[in-house]
Amino acid sequence: MSKLLYIKANAKADGESRTFRISDSFIKAYKEKYPADEVVELDLYEAGLGFLPKGKINELREAVQQNDRNHPILKFAYEFAEADKYVIAEPIWNLGLPAILKAYIDYVAVGGITFTYTEKGPVGLCHNKKAVNIITRGGDYSSESMETLEMADRYLRNIFGFMGITDFETIATDRLDVITEDTDKLMEGAIQKAEEAALAF
């Protein structure tokens, strides 16, 4: 049995997020295909995730040394490390991630839990795991002129790799805010792609 951590980062009210329409379809198909697996849903806004508090870095280091799994901040890193699979769902905002998702990464990328330092440099500790990033974007970031501006999926792919998760797939839905596009058709295609990807995840 595998444990899937479903990380949601969108400030829109329930039922309004196009991102979650796609990612929820993925999760539904996944549960039907793998009913014995555990799926843990983490909505970062509902969790009330904030930024790392000032002056707490030394406290966090001591808590890592003590393996304090109930620490209010480190509990997110331990939960992340214990998962086998990850589904991340977010829109692109201002060419990058929603700030709350970056804050979450700062909670989970913790030396001694998800990576470690060696004499040869940092090494990820999250081995034999895989992730899929489900991202919605208003423009077309697949084009050569826009690709270099995309810093959301690119960042997640790099930071997950830093923690040892190199099996990383992206399901991106572009052009959702282009007025000449049939957004319903784009969404239908994205949902179908997500459902198909879930069956092999």
GROMACS .gro file of C-alpha atoms in nm:
model
  201
    1MET     CA    1   0.000   0.000   0.000
    2SER     CA    2   0.129   0.348  -0.090
    3LYS     CA    3   0.065   0.683   0.074
    4LEU     CA    4  -0.021   0.972  -0.157
    5LEU     CA    5   0.007   1.330  -0.032
    6TYR     CA    6  -0.226   1.566  -0.221
    7ILE     CA    7  -0.097   1.923  -0.177
    8LYS     CA    8  -0.342   2.196  -0.276
    9ALA     CA    9  -0.248   2.563  -0.317
   10ASN     CA   10  -0.521   2.789  -0.445
   11ALA     CA   11  -0.695   3.076  -0.267
   12LYS     CA   12  -1.021   3.044  -0.461
   13ALA     CA   13  -1.337   2.931  -0.286
   14ASP     CA   14  -1.450   2.570  -0.315
   15GLY     CA   15  -1.588   2.494  -0.659
   16GLU     CA   16  -1.424   2.795  -0.828
   17SER     CA   17  -1.077   2.658  -0.895
   18ARG     CA   18  -1.009   2.520  -1.242
   19THR     CA   19  -0.687   2.375  -1.107
   20PHE     CA   20  -0.873   2.170  -0.849
   21ARG     CA   21  -1.127   2.050  -1.105
   22ILE     CA   22  -0.837   1.885  -1.283
   23SER     CA   23  -0.650   1.762  -0.976
   24ASP     CA   24  -0.964   1.634  -0.803
   25SER     CA   25  -1.040   1.434  -1.119
   26PHE     CA   26  -0.691   1.286  -1.097
   27ILE     CA   27  -0.743   1.192  -0.732
   28LYS     CA   28  -1.084   1.040  -0.798
   29ALA     CA   29  -0.947   0.822  -1.079
   30TYR     CA   30  -0.648   0.728  -0.863
   31LYS     CA   31  -0.867   0.616  -0.573
   32GLU     CA   32  -1.077   0.403  -0.806
   33LYS     CA   33  -0.765   0.240  -0.952
   34TYR     CA   34  -0.580   0.198  -0.620
   35PRO     CA   35  -0.848   0.169  -0.347
   36ALA     CA   36  -0.604   0.025  -0.091
   37ASP     CA   37  -0.373   0.327  -0.104
   38GLU     CA   38  -0.397   0.604   0.155
   39VAL     CA   39  -0.464   0.952   0.018
   40VAL     CA   40  -0.391   1.245   0.251
   41GLU     CA   41  -0.529   1.581   0.138
   42LEU     CA   42  -0.345   1.893   0.252
   43ASP     CA   43  -0.509   2.222   0.156
   44LEU     CA   44  -0.243   2.478   0.249
   45TYR     CA   45  -0.496   2.758   0.298
   46GLU     CA   46  -0.719   2.546   0.520
   47ALA     CA   47  -0.411   2.440   0.716
   48GLY     CA   48  -0.344   2.807   0.788
   49LEU     CA   49   0.014   2.777   0.674
   50GLY     CA   50   0.221   3.087   0.742
   51PHE     CA   51   0.580   3.187   0.683
   52LEU     CA   52   0.864   3.054   0.896
   53PRO     CA   53   0.858   3.262   1.214
   54LYS     CA   54   1.148   3.496   1.278
   55GLY     CA   55   1.411   3.377   1.524
   56LYS     CA   56   1.305   3.010   1.519
   57ILE     CA   57   1.574   2.856   1.298
   58ASN     CA   58   1.790   2.733   1.588
   59GLU     CA   59   1.482   2.591   1.758
   60LEU     CA   60   1.396   2.400   1.442
   61ARG     CA   61   1.748   2.258   1.418
   62GLU     CA   62   1.728   2.136   1.776
   63ALA     CA   63   1.386   1.983   1.710
   64VAL     CA   64   1.527   1.794   1.410
   65GLN     CA   65   1.806   1.655   1.627
   66GLN     CA   66   1.544   1.544   1.879
   67ASN     CA   67   1.330   1.388   1.603
   68ASP     CA   68   1.030   1.591   1.726
   69ARG     CA   69   0.758   1.471   1.488
   70ASN     CA   70   0.490   1.671   1.670
   71HIS     CA   71   0.661   2.005   1.626
   72PRO     CA   72   0.407   2.248   1.472
   73ILE     CA   73   0.638   2.327   1.181
   74LEU     CA   74   0.843   2.010   1.139
   75LYS     CA   75   0.533   1.791   1.133
   76PHE     CA   76   0.488   1.898   0.769
   77ALA     CA   77   0.840   1.782   0.677
   78TYR     CA   78   0.792   1.445   0.846
   79GLU     CA   79   0.455   1.400   0.676
   80PHE     CA   80   0.618   1.482   0.343
   81ALA     CA   81   0.907   1.242   0.399
   82GLU     CA   82   0.671   0.957   0.491
   83ALA     CA   83   0.469   0.983   0.168
   84ASP     CA   84   0.540   0.767  -0.136
   85LYS     CA   85   0.368   0.981  -0.398
   86TYR     CA   86   0.284   1.349  -0.435
   87VAL     CA   87   0.021   1.539  -0.626
   88ILE     CA   88   0.068   1.916  -0.623
   89ALA     CA   89  -0.207   2.142  -0.757
   90GLU     CA   90  -0.158   2.513  -0.811
   91PRO     CA   91  -0.209   2.797  -1.060
   92ILE     CA   92   0.083   3.004  -1.183
   93TRP     CA   93   0.084   3.348  -1.022
   94ASN     CA   94   0.305   3.626  -1.155
   95LEU     CA   95   0.528   3.375  -1.335
   96GLY     CA   96   0.582   3.172  -1.017
   97LEU     CA   97   0.420   2.980  -0.735
   98PRO     CA   98   0.152   3.107  -0.498
   99ALA     CA   99   0.345   3.234  -0.195
  100ILE     CA  100   0.180   2.981   0.035
  101LEU     CA  101   0.322   2.694  -0.169
  102LYS     CA  102   0.673   2.840  -0.149
  103ALA     CA  103   0.620   2.876   0.226
  104TYR     CA  104   0.525   2.508   0.240
  105ILE     CA  105   0.844   2.414   0.055
  106ASP     CA  106   1.038   2.606   0.321
  107TYR     CA  107   0.859   2.390   0.582
  108VAL     CA  108   0.941   2.059   0.413
  109ALA     CA  109   1.288   2.113   0.265
  110VAL     CA  110   1.461   2.050   0.597
  111GLY     CA  111   1.814   1.926   0.642
  112GLY     CA  112   1.812   1.594   0.825
  113ILE     CA  113   1.456   1.507   0.715
  114THR     CA  114   1.416   1.546   0.340
  115PHE     CA  115   1.781   1.609   0.245
  116THR     CA  116   2.121   1.606   0.409
  117TYR     CA  117   2.458   1.767   0.359
  118THR     CA  118   2.761   1.553   0.279
  119GLU     CA  119   3.124   1.624   0.200
  120LYS     CA  120   3.020   1.617  -0.166
  121GLY     CA  121   2.727   1.855  -0.118
  122PRO     CA  122   2.354   1.817  -0.048
  123VAL     CA  123   2.186   1.481  -0.109
  124GLY     CA  124   1.812   1.417  -0.117
  125LEU     CA  125   1.665   1.166   0.128
  126CYS     CA  126   1.331   1.109  -0.048
  127HIS     CA  127   1.424   0.816  -0.268
  128ASN     CA  128   1.203   0.591  -0.484
  129LYS     CA  129   0.913   0.834  -0.479
  130LYS     CA  130   0.727   1.012  -0.756
  131ALA     CA  131   0.533   1.331  -0.807
  132VAL     CA  132   0.293   1.491  -1.050
  133ASN     CA  133   0.242   1.866  -1.066
  134ILE     CA  134  -0.097   1.981  -1.192
  135ILE     CA  135  -0.072   2.345  -1.289
  136THR     CA  136  -0.303   2.587  -1.469
  137ARG     CA  137  -0.173   2.890  -1.656
  138GLY     CA  138  -0.351   3.177  -1.824
  139GLY     CA  139  -0.097   3.217  -2.103
  140ASP     CA  140   0.094   2.976  -2.321
  141TYR     CA  141   0.415   2.891  -2.140
  142SER     CA  142   0.494   2.603  -2.374
  143SER     CA  143   0.604   2.845  -2.646
  144GLU     CA  144   0.975   2.917  -2.681
  145SER     CA  145   0.934   3.287  -2.608
  146MET     CA  146   0.743   3.224  -2.282
  147GLU     CA  147   0.911   2.906  -2.159
  148THR     CA  148   1.200   3.089  -1.994
  149LEU     CA  149   0.954   3.301  -1.794
  150GLU     CA  150   0.789   3.000  -1.633
  151MET     CA  151   0.928   2.971  -1.280
  152ALA     CA  152   0.656   2.773  -1.103
  153ASP     CA  153   0.671   2.419  -1.240
  154ARG     CA  154   1.043   2.462  -1.306
  155TYR     CA  155   1.106   2.549  -0.942
  156LEU     CA  156   0.901   2.255  -0.811
  157ARG     CA  157   1.078   2.013  -1.042
  158ASN     CA  158   1.417   2.138  -0.918
  159ILE     CA  159   1.335   2.145  -0.547
  160PHE     CA  160   1.173   1.801  -0.558
  161GLY     CA  161   1.484   1.674  -0.735
  162PHE     CA  162   1.695   1.838  -0.464
  163MET     CA  163   1.504   1.628  -0.209
  164GLY     CA  164   1.562   1.313  -0.414
  165ILE     CA  165   1.235   1.297  -0.610
  166THR     CA  166   1.337   1.284  -0.975
  167ASP     CA  167   1.033   1.095  -1.109
  168PHE     CA  168   0.839   1.418  -1.168
  169GLU     CA  169   0.559   1.460  -1.422
  170THR     CA  170   0.378   1.780  -1.516
  171ILE     CA  171   0.019   1.817  -1.631
  172ALA     CA  172  -0.004   2.177  -1.748
  173THR     CA  173  -0.312   2.345  -1.889
  174ASP     CA  174  -0.222   2.663  -2.077
  175ARG     CA  175  -0.411   2.951  -2.241
  176LEU     CA  176  -0.701   2.942  -1.994
  177ASP     CA  177  -0.722   3.322  -1.990
  178VAL     CA  178  -0.690   3.373  -2.366
  179ILE     CA  179  -1.029   3.510  -2.472
  180THR     CA  180  -1.021   3.341  -2.813
  181GLU     CA  181  -0.983   2.994  -2.659
  182ASP     CA  182  -1.262   2.749  -2.588
  183THR     CA  183  -1.179   2.706  -2.220
  184ASP     CA  184  -1.442   2.436  -2.171
  185LYS     CA  185  -1.269   2.227  -2.435
  186LEU     CA  186  -0.930   2.294  -2.279
  187MET     CA  187  -1.061   2.183  -1.941
  188GLU     CA  188  -1.218   1.868  -2.083
  189GLY     CA  189  -0.886   1.773  -2.241
  190ALA     CA  190  -0.695   1.846  -1.921
  191ILE     CA  191  -0.931   1.640  -1.707
  192GLN     CA  192  -0.908   1.347  -1.946
  193LYS     CA  193  -0.528   1.368  -1.945
  194ALA     CA  194  -0.525   1.381  -1.564
  195GLU     CA  195  -0.754   1.080  -1.531
  196GLU     CA  196  -0.539   0.879  -1.772
  197ALA     CA  197  -0.220   0.977  -1.588
  198ALA     CA  198  -0.370   0.871  -1.255
  199LEU     CA  199  -0.413   0.513  -1.376
  200ALA     CA  200  -0.037   0.473  -1.419
  201PHE     CA  201   0.074   0.675  -1.116
   0.00000   0.00000   0.00000
